[in-house]
Amino acid sequence: MAAASQTIKQQIWEGCLPLQINLSKSECRVFDKADPYFISFPRLSYLPFLLPRLLDFFKPYLIGSDPVYPYQGWFSFEGLPLKWHYPVGLLYDLYASTEPAPEQGDDKDIRYPCRETLPWKLTLHFQDWPDQELVGLDEQGRVMHDFFMNSVKEADFVRNGTGKSIMTLSREDSNKLWTSIQERSEKPSIKVVQSQFPPIISTALAGAEKQIQTIGTALHSVVPSLFPDVKDTSMATPILHGAAVPMSAPLEEMARCAAYADGWLNIVVWMHG
């Protein structure tokens, strides 16, 4: 089991998403628009990390003579501003995942998202920051850093009932965690975030024997209208890191081996139909 969990962690950490990034037509000096920028980008990473290289790439095509800085950049998908503090893999699962393919093999409770929407086509802007939807970035990157670390602390509090384990991190470990997200250095992030879990606890229902909380039992409890049974995926499918999740998967074990880099287990519910 430990070996399987480690394999899952490694595969999630190495997961990438092909992106096609186009400069907004309203900001491009070329009539037939600039060439797009293609990249295979880590699912666990964040779009603002791309801004310096994207500005270098698109700078010759930008309209106007005023100075432009990386932190002024923002992304949209089909006109919708994308929240920069969400991992890019989560953003894709939220906004671009298409209808899951028909059930296959023996895994009757699993549906698989298809890949017709890849590469994911995003639009890059350097003007008209959407203040109502997005918090502004800063030149030093402190806003982004603080958002991430606060998210890590919140996840720790949800898991343990206290954020003490993250709050007491040394400056060195805190810096390693942030650096690992930017450079995809696996060990610091996994060690610092994934190790902050308490022992596995079984949840007991009143008058019932203790039972392990699964993805199915959690979804049935939270959204019974979409998941009328702990194994029923006829109306909706849970998706995590671009893959459909078995309803029988233990929730705590999934949190241990499949959380995002900030410690959150972000499950997207894809509605059929």
Coordinates of C-alpha atoms in Angstrom, one line a residue, residues 45-52 70-71 73-74 84-85:
S45 CA 1.8 24.8 -10.6
Y46 CA 0.3 28.2 -11.0
L47 CA -0.2 30.3 -14.1
P48 CA 1.6 33.5 -12.9
F49 CA 4.9 31.6 -12.9
L50 CA 4.6 31.7 -16.8
L51 CA 4.3 35.5 -17.0
P52 CA 8.0 36.5 -17.3
P70 CA 5.0 40.4 -15.8
Y71 CA 2.8 41.0 -12.7
G73 CA -0.6 39.7 -16.8
W74 CA -3.7 37.7 -16.3
W84 CA -4.4 32.7 -10.4
H85 CA -4.3 31.2 -6.9

